[in-house]
Coordinates of C-alpha atoms in Angstrom, one line a residue:
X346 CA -38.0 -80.2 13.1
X347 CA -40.3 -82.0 10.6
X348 CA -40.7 -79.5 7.1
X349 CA -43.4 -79.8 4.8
X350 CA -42.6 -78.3 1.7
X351 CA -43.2 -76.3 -1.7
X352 CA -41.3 -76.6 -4.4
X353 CA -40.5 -73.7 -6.1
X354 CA -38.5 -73.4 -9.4
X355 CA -36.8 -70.3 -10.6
X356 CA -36.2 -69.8 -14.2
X357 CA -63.1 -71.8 -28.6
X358 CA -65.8 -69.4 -27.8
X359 CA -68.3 -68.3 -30.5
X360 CA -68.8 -64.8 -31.2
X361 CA -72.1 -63.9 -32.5
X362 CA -73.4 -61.0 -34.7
X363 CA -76.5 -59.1 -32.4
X364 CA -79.0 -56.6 -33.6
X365 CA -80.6 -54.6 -30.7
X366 CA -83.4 -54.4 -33.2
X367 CA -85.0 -55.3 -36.4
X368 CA -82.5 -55.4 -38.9
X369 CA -79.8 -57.4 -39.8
X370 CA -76.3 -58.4 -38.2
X371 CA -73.4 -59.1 -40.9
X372 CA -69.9 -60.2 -39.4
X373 CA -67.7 -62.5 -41.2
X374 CA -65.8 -64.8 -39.0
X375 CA -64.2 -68.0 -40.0
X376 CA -67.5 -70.7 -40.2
X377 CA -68.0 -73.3 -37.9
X378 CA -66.0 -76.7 -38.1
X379 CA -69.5 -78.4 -37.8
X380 CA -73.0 -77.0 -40.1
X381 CA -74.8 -75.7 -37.2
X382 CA -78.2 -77.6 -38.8
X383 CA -76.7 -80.6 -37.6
X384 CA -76.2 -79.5 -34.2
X385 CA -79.2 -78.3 -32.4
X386 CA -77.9 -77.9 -29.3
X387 CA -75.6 -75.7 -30.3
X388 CA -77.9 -73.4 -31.7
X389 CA -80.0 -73.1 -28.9
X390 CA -77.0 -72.1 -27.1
X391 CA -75.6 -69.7 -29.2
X392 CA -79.0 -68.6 -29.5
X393 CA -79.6 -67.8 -25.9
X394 CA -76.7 -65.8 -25.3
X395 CA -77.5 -63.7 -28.0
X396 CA -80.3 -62.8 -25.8
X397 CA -78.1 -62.6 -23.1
X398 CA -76.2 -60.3 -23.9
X399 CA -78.6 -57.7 -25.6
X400 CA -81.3 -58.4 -22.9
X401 CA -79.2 -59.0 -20.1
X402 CA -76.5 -57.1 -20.7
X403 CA -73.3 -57.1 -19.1
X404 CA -69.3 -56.7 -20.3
X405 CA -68.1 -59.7 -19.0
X406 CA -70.9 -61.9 -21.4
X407 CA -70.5 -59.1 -24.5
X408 CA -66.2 -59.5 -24.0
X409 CA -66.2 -63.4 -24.1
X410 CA -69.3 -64.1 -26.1
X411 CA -68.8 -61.7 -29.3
X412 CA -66.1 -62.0 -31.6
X413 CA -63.1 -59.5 -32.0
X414 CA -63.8 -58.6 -35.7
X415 CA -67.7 -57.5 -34.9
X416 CA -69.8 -55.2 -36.6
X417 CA -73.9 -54.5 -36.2
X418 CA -76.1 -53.3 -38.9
X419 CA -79.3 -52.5 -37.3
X420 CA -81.6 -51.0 -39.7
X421 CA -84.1 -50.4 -36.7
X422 CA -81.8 -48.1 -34.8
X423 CA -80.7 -46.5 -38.3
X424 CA -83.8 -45.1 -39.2
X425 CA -84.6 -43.4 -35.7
X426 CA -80.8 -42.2 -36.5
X427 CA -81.9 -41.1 -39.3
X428 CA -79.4 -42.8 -41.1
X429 CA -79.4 -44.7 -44.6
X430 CA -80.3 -48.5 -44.3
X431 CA -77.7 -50.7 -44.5
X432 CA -75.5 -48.6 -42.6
X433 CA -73.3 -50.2 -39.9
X434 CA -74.3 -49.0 -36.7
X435 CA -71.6 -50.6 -34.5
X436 CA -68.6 -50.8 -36.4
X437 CA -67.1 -52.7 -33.6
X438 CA -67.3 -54.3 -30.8
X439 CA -66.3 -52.0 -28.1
X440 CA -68.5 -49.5 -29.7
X441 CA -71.6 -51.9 -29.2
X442 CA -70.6 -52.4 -25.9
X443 CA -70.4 -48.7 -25.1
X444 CA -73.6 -48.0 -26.6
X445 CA -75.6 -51.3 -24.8
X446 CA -73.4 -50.6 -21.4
X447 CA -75.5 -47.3 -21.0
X448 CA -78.9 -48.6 -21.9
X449 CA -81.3 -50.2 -19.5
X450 CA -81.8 -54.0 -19.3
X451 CA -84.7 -55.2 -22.0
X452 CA -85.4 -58.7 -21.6
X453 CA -85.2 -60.5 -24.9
X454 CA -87.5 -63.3 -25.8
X455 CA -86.6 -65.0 -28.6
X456 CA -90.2 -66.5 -30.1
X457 CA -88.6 -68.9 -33.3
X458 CA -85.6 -70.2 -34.9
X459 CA -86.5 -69.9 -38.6
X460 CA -83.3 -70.4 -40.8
X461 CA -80.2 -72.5 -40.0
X462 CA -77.1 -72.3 -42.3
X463 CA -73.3 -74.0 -41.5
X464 CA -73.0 -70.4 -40.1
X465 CA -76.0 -68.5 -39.7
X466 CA -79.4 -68.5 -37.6
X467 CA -82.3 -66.1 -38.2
X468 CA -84.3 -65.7 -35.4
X469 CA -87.5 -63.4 -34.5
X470 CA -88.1 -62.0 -30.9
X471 CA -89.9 -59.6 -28.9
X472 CA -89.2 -56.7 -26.5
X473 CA -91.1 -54.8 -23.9
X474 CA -90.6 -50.8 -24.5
X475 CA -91.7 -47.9 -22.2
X476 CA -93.5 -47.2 -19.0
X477 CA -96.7 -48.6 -21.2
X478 CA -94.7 -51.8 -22.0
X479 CA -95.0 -51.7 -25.7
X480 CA -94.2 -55.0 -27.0
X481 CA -92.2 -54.8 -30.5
X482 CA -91.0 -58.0 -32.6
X483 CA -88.3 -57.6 -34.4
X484 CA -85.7 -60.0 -36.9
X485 CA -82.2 -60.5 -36.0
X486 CA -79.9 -62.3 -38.6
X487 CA -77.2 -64.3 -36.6
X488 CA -73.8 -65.3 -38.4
X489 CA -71.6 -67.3 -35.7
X490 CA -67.8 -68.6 -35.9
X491 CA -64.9 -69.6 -33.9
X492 CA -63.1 -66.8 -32.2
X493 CA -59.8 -67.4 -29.7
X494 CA -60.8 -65.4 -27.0
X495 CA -58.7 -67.3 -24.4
X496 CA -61.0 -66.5 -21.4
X497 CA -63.7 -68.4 -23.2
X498 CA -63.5 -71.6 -20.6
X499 CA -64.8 -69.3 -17.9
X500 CA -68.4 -68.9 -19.5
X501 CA -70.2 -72.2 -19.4
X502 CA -73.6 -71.6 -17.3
X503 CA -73.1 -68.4 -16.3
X504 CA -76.7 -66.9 -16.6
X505 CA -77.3 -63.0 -14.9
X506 CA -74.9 -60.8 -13.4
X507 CA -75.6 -60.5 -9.8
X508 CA -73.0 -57.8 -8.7
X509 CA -68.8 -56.5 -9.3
X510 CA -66.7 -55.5 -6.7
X511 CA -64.0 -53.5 -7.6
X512 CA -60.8 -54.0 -5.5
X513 CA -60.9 -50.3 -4.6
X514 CA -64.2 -50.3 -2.8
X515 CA -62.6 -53.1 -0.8
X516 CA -62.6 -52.2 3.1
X517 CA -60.6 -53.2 5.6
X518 CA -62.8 -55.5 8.4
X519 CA -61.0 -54.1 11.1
X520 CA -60.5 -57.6 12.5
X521 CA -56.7 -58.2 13.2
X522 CA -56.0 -61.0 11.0
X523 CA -53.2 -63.2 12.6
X524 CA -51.6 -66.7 12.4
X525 CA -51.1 -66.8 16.5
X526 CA -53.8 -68.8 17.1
X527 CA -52.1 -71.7 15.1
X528 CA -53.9 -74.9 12.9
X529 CA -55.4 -77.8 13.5
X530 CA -54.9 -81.5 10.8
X531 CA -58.6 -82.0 10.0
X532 CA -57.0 -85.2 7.7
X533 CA -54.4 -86.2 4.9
X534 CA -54.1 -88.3 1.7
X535 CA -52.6 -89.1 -0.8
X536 CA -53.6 -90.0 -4.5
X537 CA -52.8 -93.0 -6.0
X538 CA -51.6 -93.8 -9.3
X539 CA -54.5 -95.5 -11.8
X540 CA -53.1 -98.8 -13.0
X541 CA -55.0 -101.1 -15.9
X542 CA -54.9 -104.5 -14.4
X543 CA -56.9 -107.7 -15.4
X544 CA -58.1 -109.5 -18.5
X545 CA -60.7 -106.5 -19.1
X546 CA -58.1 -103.9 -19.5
X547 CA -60.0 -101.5 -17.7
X548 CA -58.5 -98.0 -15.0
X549 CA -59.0 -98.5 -11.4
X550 CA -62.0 -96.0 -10.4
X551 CA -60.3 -93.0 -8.1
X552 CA -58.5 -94.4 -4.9
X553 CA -57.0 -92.3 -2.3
X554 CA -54.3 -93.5 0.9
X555 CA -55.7 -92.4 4.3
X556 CA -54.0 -91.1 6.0
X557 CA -51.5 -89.8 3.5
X558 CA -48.0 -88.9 3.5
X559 CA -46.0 -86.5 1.7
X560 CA -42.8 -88.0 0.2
X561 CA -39.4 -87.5 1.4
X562 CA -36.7 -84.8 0.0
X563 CA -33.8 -86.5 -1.1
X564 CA -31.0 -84.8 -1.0
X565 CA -28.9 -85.6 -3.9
X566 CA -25.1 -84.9 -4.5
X567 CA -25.4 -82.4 -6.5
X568 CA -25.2 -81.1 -9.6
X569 CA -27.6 -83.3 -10.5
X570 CA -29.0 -83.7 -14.3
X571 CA -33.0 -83.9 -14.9
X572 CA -34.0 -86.3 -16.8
X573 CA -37.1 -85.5 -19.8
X574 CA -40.8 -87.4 -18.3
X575 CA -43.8 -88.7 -19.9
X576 CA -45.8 -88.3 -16.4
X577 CA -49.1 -86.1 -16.8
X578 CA -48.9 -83.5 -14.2
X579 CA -52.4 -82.3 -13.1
X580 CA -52.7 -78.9 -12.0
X581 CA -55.5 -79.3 -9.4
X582 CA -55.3 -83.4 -8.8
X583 CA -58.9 -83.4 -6.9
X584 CA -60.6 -81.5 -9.9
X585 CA -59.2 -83.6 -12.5
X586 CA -59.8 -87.0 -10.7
X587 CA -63.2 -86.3 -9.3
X588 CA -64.6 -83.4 -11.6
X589 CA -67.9 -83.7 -9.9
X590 CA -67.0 -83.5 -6.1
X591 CA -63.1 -82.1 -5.9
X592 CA -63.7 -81.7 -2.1
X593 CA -64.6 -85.2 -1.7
X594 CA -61.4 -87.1 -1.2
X595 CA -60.9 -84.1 1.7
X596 CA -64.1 -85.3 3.5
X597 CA -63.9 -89.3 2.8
X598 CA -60.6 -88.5 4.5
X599 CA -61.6 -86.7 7.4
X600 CA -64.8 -89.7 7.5
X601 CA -61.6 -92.2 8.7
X602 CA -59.3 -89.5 10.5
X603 CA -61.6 -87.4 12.1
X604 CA -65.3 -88.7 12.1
X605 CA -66.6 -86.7 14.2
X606 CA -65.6 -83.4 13.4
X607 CA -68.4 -80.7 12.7
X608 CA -68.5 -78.3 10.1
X609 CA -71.7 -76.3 11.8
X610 CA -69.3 -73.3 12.3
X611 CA -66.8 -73.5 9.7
X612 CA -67.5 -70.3 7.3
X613 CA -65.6 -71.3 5.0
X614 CA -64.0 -74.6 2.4
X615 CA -61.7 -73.6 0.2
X616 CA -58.1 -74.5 -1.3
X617 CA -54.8 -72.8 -1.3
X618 CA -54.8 -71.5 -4.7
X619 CA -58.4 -70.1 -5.0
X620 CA -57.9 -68.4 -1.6
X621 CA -54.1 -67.0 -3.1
X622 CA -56.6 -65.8 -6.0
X623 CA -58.8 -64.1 -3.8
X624 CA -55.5 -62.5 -1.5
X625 CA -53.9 -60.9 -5.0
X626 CA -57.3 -59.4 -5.8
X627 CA -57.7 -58.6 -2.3
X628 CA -54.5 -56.6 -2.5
X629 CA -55.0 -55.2 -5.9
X630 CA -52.1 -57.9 -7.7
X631 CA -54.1 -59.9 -9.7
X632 CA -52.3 -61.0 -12.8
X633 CA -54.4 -64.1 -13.5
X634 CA -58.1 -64.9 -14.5
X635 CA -59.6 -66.9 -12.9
X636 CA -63.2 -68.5 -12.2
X637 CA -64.8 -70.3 -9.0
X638 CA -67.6 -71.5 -8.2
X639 CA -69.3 -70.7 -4.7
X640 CA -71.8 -72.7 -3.0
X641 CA -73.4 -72.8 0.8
X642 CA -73.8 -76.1 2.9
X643 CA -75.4 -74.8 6.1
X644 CA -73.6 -72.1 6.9
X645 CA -70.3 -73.0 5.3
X646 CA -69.3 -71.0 2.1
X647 CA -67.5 -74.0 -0.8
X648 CA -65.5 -72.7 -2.9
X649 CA -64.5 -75.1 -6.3
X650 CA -62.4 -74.4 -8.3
X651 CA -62.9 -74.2 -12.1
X652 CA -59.7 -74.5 -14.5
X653 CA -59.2 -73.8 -18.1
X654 CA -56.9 -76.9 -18.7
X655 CA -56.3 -79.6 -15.9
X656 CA -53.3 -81.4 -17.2
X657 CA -50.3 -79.5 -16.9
X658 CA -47.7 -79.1 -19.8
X659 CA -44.2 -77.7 -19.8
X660 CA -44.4 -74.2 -20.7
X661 CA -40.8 -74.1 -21.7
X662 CA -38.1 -76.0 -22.3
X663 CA -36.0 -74.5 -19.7
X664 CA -38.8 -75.2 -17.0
X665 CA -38.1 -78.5 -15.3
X666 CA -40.0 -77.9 -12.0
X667 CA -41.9 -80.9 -12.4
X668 CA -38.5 -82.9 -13.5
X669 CA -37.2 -81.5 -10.4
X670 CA -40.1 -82.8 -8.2
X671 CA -39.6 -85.9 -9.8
X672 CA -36.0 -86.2 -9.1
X673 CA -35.8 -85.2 -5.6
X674 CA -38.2 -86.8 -3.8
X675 CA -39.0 -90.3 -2.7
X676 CA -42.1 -92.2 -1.5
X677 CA -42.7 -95.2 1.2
X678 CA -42.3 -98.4 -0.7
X679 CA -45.8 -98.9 0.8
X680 CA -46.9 -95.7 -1.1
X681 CA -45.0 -96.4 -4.0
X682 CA -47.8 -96.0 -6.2
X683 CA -49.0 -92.9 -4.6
X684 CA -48.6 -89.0 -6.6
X685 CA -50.1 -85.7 -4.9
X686 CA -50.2 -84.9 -1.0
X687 CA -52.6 -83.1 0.6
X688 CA -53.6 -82.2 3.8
X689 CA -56.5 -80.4 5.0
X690 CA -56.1 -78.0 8.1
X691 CA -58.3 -75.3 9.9
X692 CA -57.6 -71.7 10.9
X693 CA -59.3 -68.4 11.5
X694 CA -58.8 -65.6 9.0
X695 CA -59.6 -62.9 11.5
X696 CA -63.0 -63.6 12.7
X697 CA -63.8 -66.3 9.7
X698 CA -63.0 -70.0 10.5
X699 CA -61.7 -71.4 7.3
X700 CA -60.7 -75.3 6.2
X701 CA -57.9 -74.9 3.6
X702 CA -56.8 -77.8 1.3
X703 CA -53.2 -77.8 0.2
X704 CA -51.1 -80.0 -1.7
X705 CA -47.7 -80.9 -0.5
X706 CA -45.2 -81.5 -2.5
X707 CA -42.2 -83.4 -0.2
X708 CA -41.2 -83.3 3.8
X709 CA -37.9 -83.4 5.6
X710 CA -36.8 -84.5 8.7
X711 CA -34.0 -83.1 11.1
X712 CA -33.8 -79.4 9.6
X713 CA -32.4 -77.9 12.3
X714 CA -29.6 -80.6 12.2
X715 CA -28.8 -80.3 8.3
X716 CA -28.9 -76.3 8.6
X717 CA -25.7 -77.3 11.1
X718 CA -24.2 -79.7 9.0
X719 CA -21.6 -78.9 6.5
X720 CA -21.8 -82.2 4.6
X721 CA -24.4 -81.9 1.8
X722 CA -22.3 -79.2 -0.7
X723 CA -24.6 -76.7 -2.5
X724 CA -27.4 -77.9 -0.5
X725 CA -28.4 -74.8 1.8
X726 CA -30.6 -74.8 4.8
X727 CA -32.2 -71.3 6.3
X728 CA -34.5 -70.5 9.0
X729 CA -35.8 -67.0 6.8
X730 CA -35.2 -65.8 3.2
X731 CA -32.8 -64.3 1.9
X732 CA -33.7 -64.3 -1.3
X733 CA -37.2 -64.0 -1.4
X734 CA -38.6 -60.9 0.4
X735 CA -42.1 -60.1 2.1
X736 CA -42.7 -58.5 -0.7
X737 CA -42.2 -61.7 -3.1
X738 CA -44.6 -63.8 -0.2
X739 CA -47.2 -61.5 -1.0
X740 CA -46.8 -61.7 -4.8
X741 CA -46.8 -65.5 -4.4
X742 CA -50.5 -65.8 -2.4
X743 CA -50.5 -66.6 1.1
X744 CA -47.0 -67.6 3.3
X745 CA -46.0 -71.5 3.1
X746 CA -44.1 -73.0 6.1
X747 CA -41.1 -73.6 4.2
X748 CA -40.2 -73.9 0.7
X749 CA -37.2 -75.6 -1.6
X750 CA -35.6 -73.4 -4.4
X751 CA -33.5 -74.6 -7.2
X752 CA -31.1 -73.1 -9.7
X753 CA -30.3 -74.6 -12.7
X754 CA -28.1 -74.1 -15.6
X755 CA -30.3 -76.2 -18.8
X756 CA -31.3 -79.1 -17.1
X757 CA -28.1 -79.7 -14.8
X758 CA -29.7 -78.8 -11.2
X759 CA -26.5 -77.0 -9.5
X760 CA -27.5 -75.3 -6.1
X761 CA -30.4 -75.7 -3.9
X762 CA -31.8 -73.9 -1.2
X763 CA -34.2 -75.4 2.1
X764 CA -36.2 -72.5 3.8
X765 CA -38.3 -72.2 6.7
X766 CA -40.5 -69.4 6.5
X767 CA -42.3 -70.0 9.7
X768 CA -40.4 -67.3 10.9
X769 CA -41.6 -64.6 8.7
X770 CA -45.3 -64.8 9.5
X771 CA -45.4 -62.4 11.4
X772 CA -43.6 -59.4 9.5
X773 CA -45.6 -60.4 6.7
X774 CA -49.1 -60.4 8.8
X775 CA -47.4 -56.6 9.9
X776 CA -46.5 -55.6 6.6
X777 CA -50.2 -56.6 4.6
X778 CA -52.8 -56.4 7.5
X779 CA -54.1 -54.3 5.1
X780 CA -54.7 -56.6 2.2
X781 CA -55.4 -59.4 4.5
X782 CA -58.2 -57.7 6.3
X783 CA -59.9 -56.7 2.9
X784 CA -59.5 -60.9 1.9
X785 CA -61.9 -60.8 4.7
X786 CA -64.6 -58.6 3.5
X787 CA -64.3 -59.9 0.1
X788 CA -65.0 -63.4 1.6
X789 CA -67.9 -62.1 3.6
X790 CA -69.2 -60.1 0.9
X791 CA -69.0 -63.6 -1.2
X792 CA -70.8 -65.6 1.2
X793 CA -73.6 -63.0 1.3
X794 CA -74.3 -63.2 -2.7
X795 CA -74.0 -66.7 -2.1
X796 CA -76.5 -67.0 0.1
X797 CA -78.7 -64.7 -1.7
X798 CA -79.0 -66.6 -4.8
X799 CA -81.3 -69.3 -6.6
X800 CA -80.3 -72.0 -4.7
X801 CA -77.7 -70.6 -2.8
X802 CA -74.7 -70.8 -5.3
X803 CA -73.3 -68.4 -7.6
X804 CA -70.5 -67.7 -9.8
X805 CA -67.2 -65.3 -9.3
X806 CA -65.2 -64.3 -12.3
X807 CA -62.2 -62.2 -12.5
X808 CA -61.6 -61.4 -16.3
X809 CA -58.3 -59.8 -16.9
X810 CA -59.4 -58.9 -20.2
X811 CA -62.7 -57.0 -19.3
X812 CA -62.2 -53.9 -18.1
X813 CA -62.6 -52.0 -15.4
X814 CA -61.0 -54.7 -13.2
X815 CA -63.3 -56.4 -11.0
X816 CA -64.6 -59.3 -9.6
X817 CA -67.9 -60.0 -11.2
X818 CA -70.9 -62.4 -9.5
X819 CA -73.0 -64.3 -11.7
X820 CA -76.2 -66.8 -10.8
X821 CA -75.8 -70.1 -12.6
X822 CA -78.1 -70.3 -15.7
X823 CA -79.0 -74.0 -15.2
X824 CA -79.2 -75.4 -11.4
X825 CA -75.6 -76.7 -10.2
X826 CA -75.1 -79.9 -8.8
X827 CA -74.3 -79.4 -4.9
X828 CA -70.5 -79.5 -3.8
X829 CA -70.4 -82.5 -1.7
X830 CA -72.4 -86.0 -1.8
X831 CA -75.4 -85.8 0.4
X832 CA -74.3 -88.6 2.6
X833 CA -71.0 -86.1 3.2
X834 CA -73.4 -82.8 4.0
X835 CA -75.4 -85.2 6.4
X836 CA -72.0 -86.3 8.0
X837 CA -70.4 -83.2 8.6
X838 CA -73.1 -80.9 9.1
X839 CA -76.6 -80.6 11.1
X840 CA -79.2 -81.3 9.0
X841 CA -77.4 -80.9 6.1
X842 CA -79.3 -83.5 3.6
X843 CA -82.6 -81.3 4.4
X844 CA -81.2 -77.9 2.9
X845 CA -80.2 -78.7 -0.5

């Protein structure tokens, strides 16, 4: 039996100052690093969602986009209050939010920039009040600085909310969701390693090896001592290589291994860990934010990934899971120069036929004859957990094949354990049809607002700091570029380069 395996190892936004009418905004924050008359751009950013988020309201804009220590002092709404000028009418952030979370939507237009400090804008707009549309102009004084909100990566283009799902209104599709059916390869590579070569001194543009090949376990005597790297880890390889197309490499790939497969009936592209997002939300477990960006190609739903930080640092001293991949596996002297796996396989998710990338981290042959052998001490081979129950599968995303655990005691590796979990598919399929089914409607529900919007892509965003919980859609406020090359959507599906 031939394993493919996982390796799992135990152990600036700005926040701006908004007036809902004429008046002025105070808020102190620290100032910006850079005078904002020297950077346009940025103004007319900062400038715009202002207006998004009093005339376009939603939470998840207000959380990321105003600052933690905010106050408003709206002289406009004071005196209908009948309270004195100068009075703060929003002494905090959640309070404006509760206040402009119960109004209707206003668009704001926003009709001059007039005064530009290191920290402050004043701008004048207009609104349209009433059923006779009233137009009033009003003053707001902006004061901008840099706040940590740590979500603040998800935000770029997102222009108007579309819709949020909550995970409660979730149903069931009533489609039995099942693995029986098996997987087809649609291709494999592998990524290899930039080099500087020649008198120019310059990086190799991205190469991939087709058809790839994961590199072997080696099973080591152990224990076994890690040794402290310099290699940068990526957490998505695709989306740091090829930030403009990650599912490229996948379809070059397939162009060699499997030319002429179709993607006319495919509903869906998408990798492991943005469907294992879309599971734990599906089942009510999601612990992580997260952002993706959805697109249609014919009748195929793309789903790309967006990541706060691509390169992957160790986030303590005692984890050495990437010393550990490091150590135990080896690649083809052929492939010597090659890093991530990944393979690219198709299945139906009860009546959805989906493509799934995944990355692979090593393989091993014969693991039916080392679970009978006796000669590899504290190396242990097991055809179902023991460890690890259903429950831990479901916390963990979506069931691998077979996985590698490792204990450790600093970096001194002293026990490992080999398990197939091919076995368990079906208990765990028993044991969450619930949640599974509901990853169905959510993805059909996706597709829908994807197909639906300006040119047929949209955003989803799940924001573990906005509450209520929920997954909220947004359209793009510029146009997006597509997901794949046209010469790919022209490949792989019928008239493809005519849609987009």
């Amino acid at each position: 039996m031939h394993l493919y395996l996982a390796l799992l190892f135990f152990t600036t936004a700005l926040g701006a100052v908004t007036a809902p009418g004429p008046g002025s905004s105070t808020l102190s924050p620290p100032a910006c690093p850079r005078a904002l008359p020297q950077d346009p751009q940025t103004v007319a950013t900062l400038v715009h969602k202002y207006s998004q988020v009093v005339g376009n309201y939603s939470d998840a804009l207000a959380s990321s986009f105003l600052a933690e220590g905010f106050t408003d002092v709206s002289d406009s709404i004071n005196a209908l209050a009948g309270l004195p000028l100068g009075t703060v009418t929003f002494p905090s952030k959640q309070a404006f939010m509760a206040s402009q979370e119960s109004q209707p939507k206003i668009p704001l237009v926003v009709t001059g920039t007039h005064a530009v400090t290191h920290d402050t804008v004043v701008i004048r707009y207009t609104q349209t009040f009433g059923a006779a549309n009233l137009p009033v102009a009003g003053i707001s004084i902006l004061e901008f600085g840099h706040d940590q909100h740590k979500n603040a990566w998800m935000i770029p283009n997102v222009g108007r909310e579309l819709a949020s799902i909550r995970h409660e209104a979730l149903e069931p599709c009533g489609e039995h969701v099942t693995s029986a059916s098996g997987f087809d390869l649609l291709c494999s590579y592998s990524w290899k390693e930039k080099t500087r070569g020649g008198e120019t001194g310059r990086s190799e543009p991205p190469q991939i090896y087709v058809p790839g090949e994961a590199p072997a376990l080696v099973l080591h005597e152990l224990p076994c001592v890690a040794r402290n790297t310099r290699t940068i880890h990526f957490r998505d390889a695709n989306v740091a290589r090829m930030p403009s197309y990650p599912f490229e490499p996948m379809f070059q790939s397939m162009s060699v291994m499997n030319p002429k497969a179709s993607f006319d009936h495919v509903d869906l592209v998408i990798n492991r860990n943005s469907l294992t997002h879309l599971l734990r939300f599906a089942n009510g477990t999601g612990q992580k934010s997260f952002r993706l960006d959805l697109a249609m190609v014919h009748n195929t739903l793309i789903v790309t990934p967006v990541w706060e930080k691509i390169t992957e640092a160790r986030r303590h001293r005692n984890n050495l899971g990437r010393e550990f991949e490091d150590l135990f596996v080896r690649r083809r002297p052929d492939m010597h120069d090659s890093s991530t796996h990944h393979r690219a396989i198709r299945y139906d998710l009860g009546s959805l036929s989906c493509a799934v990338l995944l990355e692979i981290d090593a393989s091993l042959d014969d693991f039916d004859e080392l679970k009978r052998s006796r000669s590899h001490k504290h190396w242990r081979f097991m055809s179902k957990p023991r460890s690890l129950s259903h429950q831990k599968l479901s916390e963990e995303g979506l069931p691998r094949t077979d996985a590698e655990t490792c204990f450790h005691m600093n970096s001194k590796f002293t026990r490992v354990d080999v398990i197939y979990y091919g076995t368990s598919f079906r208990a765990f399929e028993m044991e969450h049809q619930d949640g599974l089914q509901r990853l169905v409607s959510l993805i059909k529900q996706l597709k829908q607002f994807a197909i639906s919007a300006t040119d047929q892509s949209c955003i989803v965003m799940y924001d573990r700091a906005v509450r209520p919980l929920a997954l909220r859609v947004f359209e793009h406020e510029k146009a997006p570029r597509p997901p794949l090359p046209e010469d790919l959507r022209s490949q792989f599906w019928t008239e493809a380069g005519a849609e987009r």
